[in-house]
Short mmCIF file of N, CA, C and O in Angstrom, two decimals:
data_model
loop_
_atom_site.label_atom_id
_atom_site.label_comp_id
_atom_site.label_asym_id
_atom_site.label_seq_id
_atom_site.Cartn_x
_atom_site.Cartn_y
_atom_site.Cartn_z
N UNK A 1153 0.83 -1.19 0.00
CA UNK A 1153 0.00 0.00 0.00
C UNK A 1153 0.87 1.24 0.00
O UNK A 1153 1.91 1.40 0.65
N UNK A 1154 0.30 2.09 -0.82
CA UNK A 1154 1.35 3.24 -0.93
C UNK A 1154 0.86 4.18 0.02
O UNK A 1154 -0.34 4.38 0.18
N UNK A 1155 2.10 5.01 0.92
CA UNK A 1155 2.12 5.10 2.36
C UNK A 1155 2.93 7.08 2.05
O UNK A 1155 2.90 8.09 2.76
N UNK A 1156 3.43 6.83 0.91
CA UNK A 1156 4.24 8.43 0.62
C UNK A 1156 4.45 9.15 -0.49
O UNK A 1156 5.20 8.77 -1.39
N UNK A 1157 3.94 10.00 -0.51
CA UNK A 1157 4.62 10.98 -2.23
C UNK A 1157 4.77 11.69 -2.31
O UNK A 1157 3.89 12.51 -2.09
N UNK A 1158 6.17 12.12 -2.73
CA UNK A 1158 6.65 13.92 -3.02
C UNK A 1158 6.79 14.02 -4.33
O UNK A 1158 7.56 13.51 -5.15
N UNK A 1159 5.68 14.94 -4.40
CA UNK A 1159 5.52 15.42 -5.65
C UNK A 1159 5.79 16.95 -6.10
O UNK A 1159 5.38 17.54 -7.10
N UNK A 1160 7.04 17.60 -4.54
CA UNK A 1160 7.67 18.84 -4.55
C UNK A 1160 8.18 18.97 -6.01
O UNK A 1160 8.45 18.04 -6.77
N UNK A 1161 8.28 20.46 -6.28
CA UNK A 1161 8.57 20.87 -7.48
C UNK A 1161 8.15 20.39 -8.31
O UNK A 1161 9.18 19.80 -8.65
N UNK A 1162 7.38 20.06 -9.08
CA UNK A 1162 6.73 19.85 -10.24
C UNK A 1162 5.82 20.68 -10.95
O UNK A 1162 4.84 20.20 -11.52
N UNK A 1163 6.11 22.03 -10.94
CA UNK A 1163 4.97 22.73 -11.14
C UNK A 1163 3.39 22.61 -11.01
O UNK A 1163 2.54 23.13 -11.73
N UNK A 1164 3.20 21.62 -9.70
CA UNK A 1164 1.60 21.75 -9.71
C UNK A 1164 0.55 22.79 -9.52
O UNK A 1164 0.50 23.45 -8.48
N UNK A 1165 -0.09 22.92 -10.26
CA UNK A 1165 -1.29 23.88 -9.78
C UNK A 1165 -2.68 23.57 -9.05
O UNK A 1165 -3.50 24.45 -8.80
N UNK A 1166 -2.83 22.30 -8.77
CA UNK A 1166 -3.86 21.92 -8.01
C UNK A 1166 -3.57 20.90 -7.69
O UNK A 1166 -2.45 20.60 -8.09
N UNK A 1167 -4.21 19.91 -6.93
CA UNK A 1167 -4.47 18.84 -6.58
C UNK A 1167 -5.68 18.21 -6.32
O UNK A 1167 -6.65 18.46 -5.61
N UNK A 1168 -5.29 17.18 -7.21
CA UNK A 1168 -6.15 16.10 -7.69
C UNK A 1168 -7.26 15.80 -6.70
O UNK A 1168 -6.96 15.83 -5.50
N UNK A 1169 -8.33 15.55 -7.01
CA UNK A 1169 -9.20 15.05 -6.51
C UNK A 1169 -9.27 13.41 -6.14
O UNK A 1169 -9.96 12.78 -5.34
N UNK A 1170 -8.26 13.03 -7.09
CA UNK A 1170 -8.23 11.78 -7.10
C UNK A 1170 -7.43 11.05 -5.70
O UNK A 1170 -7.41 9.89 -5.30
N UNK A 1171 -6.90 12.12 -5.27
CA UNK A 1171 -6.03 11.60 -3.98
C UNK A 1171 -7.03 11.27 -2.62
O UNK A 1171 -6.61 10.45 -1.79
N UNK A 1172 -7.80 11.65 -2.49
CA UNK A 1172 -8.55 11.30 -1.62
C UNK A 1172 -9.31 9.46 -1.84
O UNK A 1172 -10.00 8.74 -1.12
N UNK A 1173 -8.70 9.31 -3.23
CA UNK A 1173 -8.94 7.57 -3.07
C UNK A 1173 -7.57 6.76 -2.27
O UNK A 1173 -7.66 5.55 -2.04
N UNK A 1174 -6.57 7.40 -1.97
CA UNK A 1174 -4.89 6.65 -1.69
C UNK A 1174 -5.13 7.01 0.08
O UNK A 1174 -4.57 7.89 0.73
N UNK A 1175 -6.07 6.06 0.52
CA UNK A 1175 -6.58 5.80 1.83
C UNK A 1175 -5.27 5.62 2.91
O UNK A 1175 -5.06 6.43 3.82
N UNK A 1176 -4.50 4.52 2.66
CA UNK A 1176 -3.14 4.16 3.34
C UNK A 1176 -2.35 5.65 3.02
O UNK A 1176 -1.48 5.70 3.89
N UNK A 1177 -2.27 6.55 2.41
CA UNK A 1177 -0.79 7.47 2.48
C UNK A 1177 -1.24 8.75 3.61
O UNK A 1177 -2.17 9.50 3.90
N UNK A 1178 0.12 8.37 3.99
CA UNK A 1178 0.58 8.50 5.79
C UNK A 1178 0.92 10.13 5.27
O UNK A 1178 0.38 11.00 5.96
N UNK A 1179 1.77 10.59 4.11
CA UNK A 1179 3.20 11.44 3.49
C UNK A 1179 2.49 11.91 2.74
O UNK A 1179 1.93 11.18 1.92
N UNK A 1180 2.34 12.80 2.76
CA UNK A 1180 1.81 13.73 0.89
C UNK A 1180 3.38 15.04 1.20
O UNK A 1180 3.70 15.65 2.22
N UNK A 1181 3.97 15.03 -0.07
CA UNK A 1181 4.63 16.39 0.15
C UNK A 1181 4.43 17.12 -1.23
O UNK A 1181 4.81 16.58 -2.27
N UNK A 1182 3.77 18.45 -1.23
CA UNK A 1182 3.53 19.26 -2.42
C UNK A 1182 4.18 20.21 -2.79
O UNK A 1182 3.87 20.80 -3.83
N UNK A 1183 5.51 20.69 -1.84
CA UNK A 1183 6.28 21.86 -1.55
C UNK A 1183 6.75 22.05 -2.92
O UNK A 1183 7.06 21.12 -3.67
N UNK A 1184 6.80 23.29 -3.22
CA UNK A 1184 7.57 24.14 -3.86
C UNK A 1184 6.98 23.97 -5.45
O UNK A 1184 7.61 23.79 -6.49
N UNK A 1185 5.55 24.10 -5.23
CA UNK A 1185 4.62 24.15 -6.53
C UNK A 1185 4.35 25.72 -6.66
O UNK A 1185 5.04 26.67 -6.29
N UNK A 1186 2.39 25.65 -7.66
CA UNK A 1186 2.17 26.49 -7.76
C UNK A 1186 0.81 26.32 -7.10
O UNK A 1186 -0.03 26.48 -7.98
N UNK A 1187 0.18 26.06 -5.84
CA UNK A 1187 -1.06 25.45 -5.71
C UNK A 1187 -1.34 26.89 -5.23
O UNK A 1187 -0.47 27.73 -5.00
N UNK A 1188 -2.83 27.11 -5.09
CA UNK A 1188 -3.30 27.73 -4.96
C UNK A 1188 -4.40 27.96 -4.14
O UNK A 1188 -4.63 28.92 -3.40
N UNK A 1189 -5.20 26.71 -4.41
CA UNK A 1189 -6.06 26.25 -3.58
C UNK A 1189 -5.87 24.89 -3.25
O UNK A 1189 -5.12 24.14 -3.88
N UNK A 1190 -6.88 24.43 -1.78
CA UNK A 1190 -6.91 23.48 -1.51
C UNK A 1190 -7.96 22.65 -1.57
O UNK A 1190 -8.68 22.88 -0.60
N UNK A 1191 -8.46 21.70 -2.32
CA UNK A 1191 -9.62 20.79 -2.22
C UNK A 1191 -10.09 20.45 -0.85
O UNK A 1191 -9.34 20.29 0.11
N UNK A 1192 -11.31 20.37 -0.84
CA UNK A 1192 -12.13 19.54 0.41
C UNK A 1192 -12.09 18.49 0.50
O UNK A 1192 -13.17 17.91 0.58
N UNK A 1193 -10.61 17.52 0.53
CA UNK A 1193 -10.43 16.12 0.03
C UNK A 1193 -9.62 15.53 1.42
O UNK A 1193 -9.47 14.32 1.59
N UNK A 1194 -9.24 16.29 2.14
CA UNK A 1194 -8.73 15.04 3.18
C UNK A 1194 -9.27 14.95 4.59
O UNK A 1194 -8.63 14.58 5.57
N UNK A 1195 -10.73 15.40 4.56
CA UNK A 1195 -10.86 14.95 5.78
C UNK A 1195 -11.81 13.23 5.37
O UNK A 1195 -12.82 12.86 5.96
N UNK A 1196 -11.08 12.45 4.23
CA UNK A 1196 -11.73 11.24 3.56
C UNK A 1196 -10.26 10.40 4.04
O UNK A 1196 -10.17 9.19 4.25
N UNK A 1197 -9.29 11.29 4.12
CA UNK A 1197 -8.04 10.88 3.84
C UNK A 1197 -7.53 10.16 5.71
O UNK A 1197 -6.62 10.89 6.09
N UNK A 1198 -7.72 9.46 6.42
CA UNK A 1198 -7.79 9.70 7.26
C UNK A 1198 -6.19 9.14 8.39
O UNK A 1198 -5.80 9.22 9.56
N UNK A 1199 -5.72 8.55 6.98
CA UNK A 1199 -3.61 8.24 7.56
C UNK A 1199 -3.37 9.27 7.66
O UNK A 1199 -2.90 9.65 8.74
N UNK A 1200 -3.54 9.98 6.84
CA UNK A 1200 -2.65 11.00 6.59
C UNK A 1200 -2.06 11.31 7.86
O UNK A 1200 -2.64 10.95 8.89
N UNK A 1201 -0.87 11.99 7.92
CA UNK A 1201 -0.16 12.34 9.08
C UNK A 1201 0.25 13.45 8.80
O UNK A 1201 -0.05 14.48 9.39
N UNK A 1202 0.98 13.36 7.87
CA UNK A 1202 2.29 14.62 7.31
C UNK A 1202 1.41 15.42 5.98
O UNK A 1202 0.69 14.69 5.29
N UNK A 1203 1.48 16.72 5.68
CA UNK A 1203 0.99 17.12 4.41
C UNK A 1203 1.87 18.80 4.44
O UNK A 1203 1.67 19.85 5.03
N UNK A 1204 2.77 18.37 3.59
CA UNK A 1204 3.72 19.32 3.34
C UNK A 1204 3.76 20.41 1.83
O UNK A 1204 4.26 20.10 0.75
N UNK A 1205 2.97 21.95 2.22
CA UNK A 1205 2.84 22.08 1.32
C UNK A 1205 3.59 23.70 1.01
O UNK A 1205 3.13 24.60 0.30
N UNK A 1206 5.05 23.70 1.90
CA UNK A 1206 5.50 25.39 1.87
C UNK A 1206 5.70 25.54 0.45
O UNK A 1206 5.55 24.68 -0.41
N UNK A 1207 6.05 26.76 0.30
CA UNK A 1207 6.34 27.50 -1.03
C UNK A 1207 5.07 27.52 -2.19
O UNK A 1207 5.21 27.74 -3.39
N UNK A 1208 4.03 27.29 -1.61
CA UNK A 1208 3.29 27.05 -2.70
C UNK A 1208 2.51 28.59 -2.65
O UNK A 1208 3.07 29.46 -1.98
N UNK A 1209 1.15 28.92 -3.39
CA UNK A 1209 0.65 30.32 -3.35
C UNK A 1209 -0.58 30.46 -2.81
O UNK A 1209 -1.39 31.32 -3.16
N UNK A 1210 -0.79 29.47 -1.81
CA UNK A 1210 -1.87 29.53 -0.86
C UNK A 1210 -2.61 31.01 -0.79
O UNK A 1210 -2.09 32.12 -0.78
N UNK A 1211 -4.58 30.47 -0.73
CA UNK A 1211 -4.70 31.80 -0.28
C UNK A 1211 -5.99 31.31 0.75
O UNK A 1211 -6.80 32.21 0.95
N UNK A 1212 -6.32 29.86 1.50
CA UNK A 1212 -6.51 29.68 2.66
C UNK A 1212 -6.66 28.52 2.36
O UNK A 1212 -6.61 28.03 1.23
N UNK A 1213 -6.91 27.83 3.73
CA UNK A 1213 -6.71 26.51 4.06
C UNK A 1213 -8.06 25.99 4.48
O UNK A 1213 -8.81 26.66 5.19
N UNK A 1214 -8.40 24.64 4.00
CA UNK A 1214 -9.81 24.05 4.51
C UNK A 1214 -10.18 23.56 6.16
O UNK A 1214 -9.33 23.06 6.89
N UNK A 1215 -11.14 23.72 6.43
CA UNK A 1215 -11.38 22.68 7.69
C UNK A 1215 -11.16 21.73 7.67
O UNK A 1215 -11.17 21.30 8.82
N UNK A 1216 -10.86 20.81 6.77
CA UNK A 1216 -10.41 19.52 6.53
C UNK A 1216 -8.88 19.29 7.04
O UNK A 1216 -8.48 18.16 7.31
N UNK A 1217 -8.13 20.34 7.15
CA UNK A 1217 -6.83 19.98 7.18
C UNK A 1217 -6.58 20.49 9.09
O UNK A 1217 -5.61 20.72 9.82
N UNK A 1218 -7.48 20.48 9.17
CA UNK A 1218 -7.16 20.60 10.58
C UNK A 1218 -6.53 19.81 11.68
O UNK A 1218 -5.83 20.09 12.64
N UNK A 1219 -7.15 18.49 11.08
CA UNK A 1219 -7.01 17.36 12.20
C UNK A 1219 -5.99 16.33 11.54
O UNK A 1219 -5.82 15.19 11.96
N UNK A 1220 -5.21 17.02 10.22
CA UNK A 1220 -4.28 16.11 9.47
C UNK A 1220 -3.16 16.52 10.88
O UNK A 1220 -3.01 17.59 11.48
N UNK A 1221 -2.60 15.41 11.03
CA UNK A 1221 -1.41 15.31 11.99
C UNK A 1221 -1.40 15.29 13.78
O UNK A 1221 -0.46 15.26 14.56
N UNK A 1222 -2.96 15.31 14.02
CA UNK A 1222 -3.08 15.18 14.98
C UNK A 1222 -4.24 13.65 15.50
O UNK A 1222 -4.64 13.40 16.64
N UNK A 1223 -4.54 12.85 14.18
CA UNK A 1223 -5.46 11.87 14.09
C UNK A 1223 -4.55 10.72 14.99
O UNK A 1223 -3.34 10.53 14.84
N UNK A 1224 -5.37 10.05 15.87
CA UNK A 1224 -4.78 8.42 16.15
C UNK A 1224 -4.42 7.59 15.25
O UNK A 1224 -5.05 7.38 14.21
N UNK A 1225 -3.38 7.07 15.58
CA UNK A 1225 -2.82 5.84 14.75
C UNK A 1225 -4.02 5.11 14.65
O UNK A 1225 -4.04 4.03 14.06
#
């Protein structure tokens, strides 16, 4: 089960909707894109631990990402 992905620098501008199907990943790292916004997609996501997204061009963050990194094993 895939558990991590850095997908830093790659020029992304969004993120996929589709990630909220990769149930097991613990790791998302998005750093040093172009994102902008954030989907309403991980409070589905519920490993998640880590979600690393500096350098990007944020202009706010969902309620969803609140409880990324503070969920029980």
């Amino acid at each position: 089960h895939l558990q991590s992905i850095d997908l830093s620098s790659n020029k992304l501008e969004n993120i996929p909707g589709e990630f909220s199907a990769l149930c097991n990943l613990r790791i998302l790292s998005l750093a040093s894109n172009f994102i902008a916004s954030i989907p309403d997609i991980f409070d589905v996501m519920s490993s998640l631990r880590e979600l690393n997204l500096f350098e990007n061009k944020l202009h706010g963050i969902p309620k969803s990402l609140e409880t990324v990194g503070t969920r029980p094993d």
